[in-house]
Amino acid sequence: MMKPDFEQFKDLPGTTIFTIEKAREGFHFNEFCMSLRKEENRKRFLADERSYLDEWEMTEDQKQAVLTRDFQKMLDNGGNVYFLSKIFAAEGLSYVQAVSTMTDMNVEQYQAMMLAGGRSIEGWRSKKERGEA
């Protein structure tokens, strides 16, 4: 069986594709996120985040991303946005509040953009076309 070529997706600006490699990289990290479904785990995590994180087989980069609430860095380190939602929900943040931190917009701007139909396709097709590659 031929392995799919996901390299083409690295050229999409503002998009992190959750590939097989990302799933492997983030396995323990995403397990940590899912542990926050239980109230007792959320309480333990919020009471002493570092100690709770150290119970999980995660990289230091993954742990630091959680501690600083750098959601884009969490995605870059194998986090799946649906699992990351457990982190911001534990703090009472909405999906819009958390996801807006991954953009160059504040919450109100991000919400307005999404209500207007999402990010404009103009200028967002390729990092190479934008001179970012």
PDB file of C-alpha atoms in Angstrom:
ATOM      1  CA  MET A   1       0.000   0.000   0.000  1.00  0.00           C
ATOM      2  CA  MET A   2       1.389   3.374  -1.001  1.00  0.00           C
ATOM      3  CA  LYS A   3       1.683   6.021   1.698  1.00  0.00           C
ATOM      4  CA  PRO A   4      -0.265   9.211   0.841  1.00  0.00           C
ATOM      5  CA  ASP A   5       1.768  12.334   0.049  1.00  0.00           C
ATOM      6  CA  PHE A   6       0.750  15.038   2.516  1.00  0.00           C
ATOM      7  CA  GLU A   7       3.570  17.415   1.519  1.00  0.00           C
ATOM      8  CA  GLN A   8       1.169  19.320  -0.744  1.00  0.00           C
ATOM      9  CA  PHE A   9      -0.853  20.385   2.300  1.00  0.00           C
ATOM     10  CA  LYS A  10       2.110  22.138   3.928  1.00  0.00           C
ATOM     11  CA  ASP A  11       1.636  24.927   1.356  1.00  0.00           C
ATOM     12  CA  LEU A  12      -1.829  25.894   2.662  1.00  0.00           C
ATOM     13  CA  PRO A  13      -1.562  29.107   4.711  1.00  0.00           C
ATOM     14  CA  GLY A  14      -3.322  29.137   8.050  1.00  0.00           C
ATOM     15  CA  THR A  15      -3.997  25.403   7.917  1.00  0.00           C
ATOM     16  CA  THR A  16      -2.563  22.569   9.967  1.00  0.00           C
ATOM     17  CA  ILE A  17      -3.471  19.184   8.518  1.00  0.00           C
ATOM     18  CA  PHE A  18      -3.804  16.389  11.081  1.00  0.00           C
ATOM     19  CA  THR A  19      -1.830  13.674   9.289  1.00  0.00           C
ATOM     20  CA  ILE A  20      -0.896  10.176  10.370  1.00  0.00           C
ATOM     21  CA  GLU A  21       2.475  11.568  11.471  1.00  0.00           C
ATOM     22  CA  LYS A  22       0.774  14.272  13.552  1.00  0.00           C
ATOM     23  CA  ALA A  23      -1.478  11.644  15.118  1.00  0.00           C
ATOM     24  CA  ARG A  24       1.563   9.615  16.167  1.00  0.00           C
ATOM     25  CA  GLU A  25       3.399  12.701  17.428  1.00  0.00           C
ATOM     26  CA  GLY A  26       0.409  13.826  19.451  1.00  0.00           C
ATOM     27  CA  PHE A  27      -0.889  10.496  20.743  1.00  0.00           C
ATOM     28  CA  HIS A  28      -0.009  11.027  24.428  1.00  0.00           C
ATOM     29  CA  PHE A  29      -0.755  14.737  24.200  1.00  0.00           C
ATOM     30  CA  ASN A  30      -4.257  14.062  22.879  1.00  0.00           C
ATOM     31  CA  GLU A  31      -4.790  11.417  25.567  1.00  0.00           C
ATOM     32  CA  PHE A  32      -3.976  14.103  28.143  1.00  0.00           C
ATOM     33  CA  CYS A  33      -6.575  16.379  26.519  1.00  0.00           C
ATOM     34  CA  MET A  34      -9.205  13.658  26.646  1.00  0.00           C
ATOM     35  CA  SER A  35      -8.501  13.083  30.327  1.00  0.00           C
ATOM     36  CA  LEU A  36      -9.994  16.525  30.925  1.00  0.00           C
ATOM     37  CA  ARG A  37     -13.454  15.134  30.157  1.00  0.00           C
ATOM     38  CA  LYS A  38     -13.613  14.044  33.804  1.00  0.00           C
ATOM     39  CA  GLU A  39     -14.339  16.729  36.354  1.00  0.00           C
ATOM     40  CA  GLU A  40     -11.829  15.409  38.887  1.00  0.00           C
ATOM     41  CA  ASN A  41      -9.065  15.560  36.262  1.00  0.00           C
ATOM     42  CA  ARG A  42      -9.987  19.114  35.241  1.00  0.00           C
ATOM     43  CA  LYS A  43      -9.811  20.171  38.888  1.00  0.00           C
ATOM     44  CA  ARG A  44      -6.420  18.488  39.351  1.00  0.00           C
ATOM     45  CA  PHE A  45      -5.098  20.054  36.145  1.00  0.00           C
ATOM     46  CA  LEU A  46      -6.276  23.575  36.971  1.00  0.00           C
ATOM     47  CA  ALA A  47      -4.988  23.304  40.549  1.00  0.00           C
ATOM     48  CA  ASP A  48      -1.426  22.354  39.524  1.00  0.00           C
ATOM     49  CA  GLU A  49      -1.004  22.289  35.769  1.00  0.00           C
ATOM     50  CA  ARG A  50       2.677  21.383  35.687  1.00  0.00           C
ATOM     51  CA  SER A  51       2.307  18.427  38.024  1.00  0.00           C
ATOM     52  CA  TYR A  52      -0.648  17.102  36.075  1.00  0.00           C
ATOM     53  CA  LEU A  53       1.168  17.488  32.749  1.00  0.00           C
ATOM     54  CA  ASP A  54       4.209  15.682  34.125  1.00  0.00           C
ATOM     55  CA  GLU A  55       2.045  12.591  34.630  1.00  0.00           C
ATOM     56  CA  TRP A  56       1.763  12.298  30.836  1.00  0.00           C
ATOM     57  CA  GLU A  57       4.328  11.043  28.339  1.00  0.00           C
ATOM     58  CA  MET A  58       4.455  14.334  26.447  1.00  0.00           C
ATOM     59  CA  THR A  59       7.348  16.334  25.035  1.00  0.00           C
ATOM     60  CA  GLU A  60       8.472  19.456  26.825  1.00  0.00           C
ATOM     61  CA  ASP A  61       7.322  21.507  23.809  1.00  0.00           C
ATOM     62  CA  GLN A  62       3.829  20.051  24.151  1.00  0.00           C
ATOM     63  CA  LYS A  63       3.760  20.790  27.882  1.00  0.00           C
ATOM     64  CA  GLN A  64       4.989  24.361  27.370  1.00  0.00           C
ATOM     65  CA  ALA A  65       2.370  24.947  24.687  1.00  0.00           C
ATOM     66  CA  VAL A  66      -0.317  23.932  27.189  1.00  0.00           C
ATOM     67  CA  LEU A  67       1.139  26.049  29.983  1.00  0.00           C
ATOM     68  CA  THR A  68       1.272  29.130  27.754  1.00  0.00           C
ATOM     69  CA  ARG A  69      -2.064  28.256  26.054  1.00  0.00           C
ATOM     70  CA  ASP A  70      -0.409  28.496  22.646  1.00  0.00           C
ATOM     71  CA  PHE A  71      -3.059  26.586  20.712  1.00  0.00           C
ATOM     72  CA  GLN A  72      -1.235  26.904  17.389  1.00  0.00           C
ATOM     73  CA  LYS A  73       1.886  25.413  18.943  1.00  0.00           C
ATOM     74  CA  MET A  74      -0.273  22.610  20.320  1.00  0.00           C
ATOM     75  CA  LEU A  75      -1.505  21.875  16.787  1.00  0.00           C
ATOM     76  CA  ASP A  76       2.056  22.055  15.459  1.00  0.00           C
ATOM     77  CA  ASN A  77       3.078  19.472  18.077  1.00  0.00           C
ATOM     78  CA  GLY A  78       0.448  16.889  17.157  1.00  0.00           C
ATOM     79  CA  GLY A  79      -2.597  18.217  18.938  1.00  0.00           C
ATOM     80  CA  ASN A  80      -5.976  17.664  17.334  1.00  0.00           C
ATOM     81  CA  VAL A  81      -8.272  20.687  17.608  1.00  0.00           C
ATOM     82  CA  TYR A  82     -11.169  18.538  18.799  1.00  0.00           C
ATOM     83  CA  PHE A  83      -9.065  17.212  21.660  1.00  0.00           C
ATOM     84  CA  LEU A  84      -7.648  20.676  22.392  1.00  0.00           C
ATOM     85  CA  SER A  85     -11.206  21.827  22.972  1.00  0.00           C
ATOM     86  CA  LYS A  86     -11.062  19.971  26.294  1.00  0.00           C
ATOM     87  CA  ILE A  87      -8.346  22.384  27.481  1.00  0.00           C
ATOM     88  CA  PHE A  88     -10.187  25.586  26.687  1.00  0.00           C
ATOM     89  CA  ALA A  89     -13.515  24.183  27.842  1.00  0.00           C
ATOM     90  CA  ALA A  90     -11.898  23.390  31.205  1.00  0.00           C
ATOM     91  CA  GLU A  91     -11.242  27.118  31.540  1.00  0.00           C
ATOM     92  CA  GLY A  92     -14.691  28.144  30.377  1.00  0.00           C
ATOM     93  CA  LEU A  93     -13.523  29.500  27.019  1.00  0.00           C
ATOM     94  CA  SER A  94     -15.710  29.165  23.967  1.00  0.00           C
ATOM     95  CA  TYR A  95     -14.446  27.575  20.774  1.00  0.00           C
ATOM     96  CA  VAL A  96     -14.455  31.016  19.100  1.00  0.00           C
ATOM     97  CA  GLN A  97     -12.406  32.544  21.921  1.00  0.00           C
ATOM     98  CA  ALA A  98      -9.782  29.818  21.756  1.00  0.00           C
ATOM     99  CA  VAL A  99      -9.562  29.497  17.975  1.00  0.00           C
ATOM    100  CA  SER A 100      -9.296  33.260  17.493  1.00  0.00           C
ATOM    101  CA  THR A 101      -5.942  33.100  19.326  1.00  0.00           C
ATOM    102  CA  MET A 102      -4.601  31.140  16.333  1.00  0.00           C
ATOM    103  CA  THR A 103      -5.266  34.093  14.024  1.00  0.00           C
ATOM    104  CA  ASP A 104      -4.130  37.685  13.843  1.00  0.00           C
ATOM    105  CA  MET A 105      -7.634  38.770  14.892  1.00  0.00           C
ATOM    106  CA  ASN A 106      -9.342  39.447  18.193  1.00  0.00           C
ATOM    107  CA  VAL A 107     -12.463  37.483  19.158  1.00  0.00           C
ATOM    108  CA  GLU A 108     -14.895  40.023  17.707  1.00  0.00           C
ATOM    109  CA  GLN A 109     -13.041  40.231  14.374  1.00  0.00           C
ATOM    110  CA  TYR A 110     -12.773  36.444  14.117  1.00  0.00           C
ATOM    111  CA  GLN A 111     -16.444  35.947  14.924  1.00  0.00           C
ATOM    112  CA  ALA A 112     -17.465  38.589  12.374  1.00  0.00           C
ATOM    113  CA  MET A 113     -15.299  36.936   9.709  1.00  0.00           C
ATOM    114  CA  MET A 114     -16.830  33.517  10.368  1.00  0.00           C
ATOM    115  CA  LEU A 115     -20.388  34.892  10.377  1.00  0.00           C
ATOM    116  CA  ALA A 116     -19.608  36.544   7.026  1.00  0.00           C
ATOM    117  CA  GLY A 117     -18.675  33.187   5.504  1.00  0.00           C
ATOM    118  CA  GLY A 118     -15.084  32.614   6.636  1.00  0.00           C
ATOM    119  CA  ARG A 119     -11.682  33.744   5.473  1.00  0.00           C
ATOM    120  CA  SER A 120     -11.531  35.143   1.963  1.00  0.00           C
ATOM    121  CA  ILE A 121      -9.998  32.766  -0.536  1.00  0.00           C
ATOM    122  CA  GLU A 122      -8.138  35.684  -2.150  1.00  0.00           C
ATOM    123  CA  GLY A 123      -4.457  35.558  -1.246  1.00  0.00           C
ATOM    124  CA  TRP A 124      -4.844  32.397   0.839  1.00  0.00           C
ATOM    125  CA  ARG A 125      -4.297  29.646  -1.714  1.00  0.00           C
ATOM    126  CA  SER A 126      -0.553  29.091  -1.340  1.00  0.00           C
ATOM    127  CA  LYS A 127       2.296  30.051   0.966  1.00  0.00           C
ATOM    128  CA  LYS A 128       4.595  30.038  -2.101  1.00  0.00           C
ATOM    129  CA  GLU A 129       2.342  32.553  -3.828  1.00  0.00           C
ATOM    130  CA  ARG A 130       2.526  34.778  -0.750  1.00  0.00           C
ATOM    131  CA  GLY A 131       6.324  34.495  -0.566  1.00  0.00           C
ATOM    132  CA  GLU A 132       6.245  32.522   2.695  1.00  0.00           C
ATOM    133  CA  ALA A 133       7.743  29.243   1.466  1.00  0.00           C
TER     134      ALA A 133
END
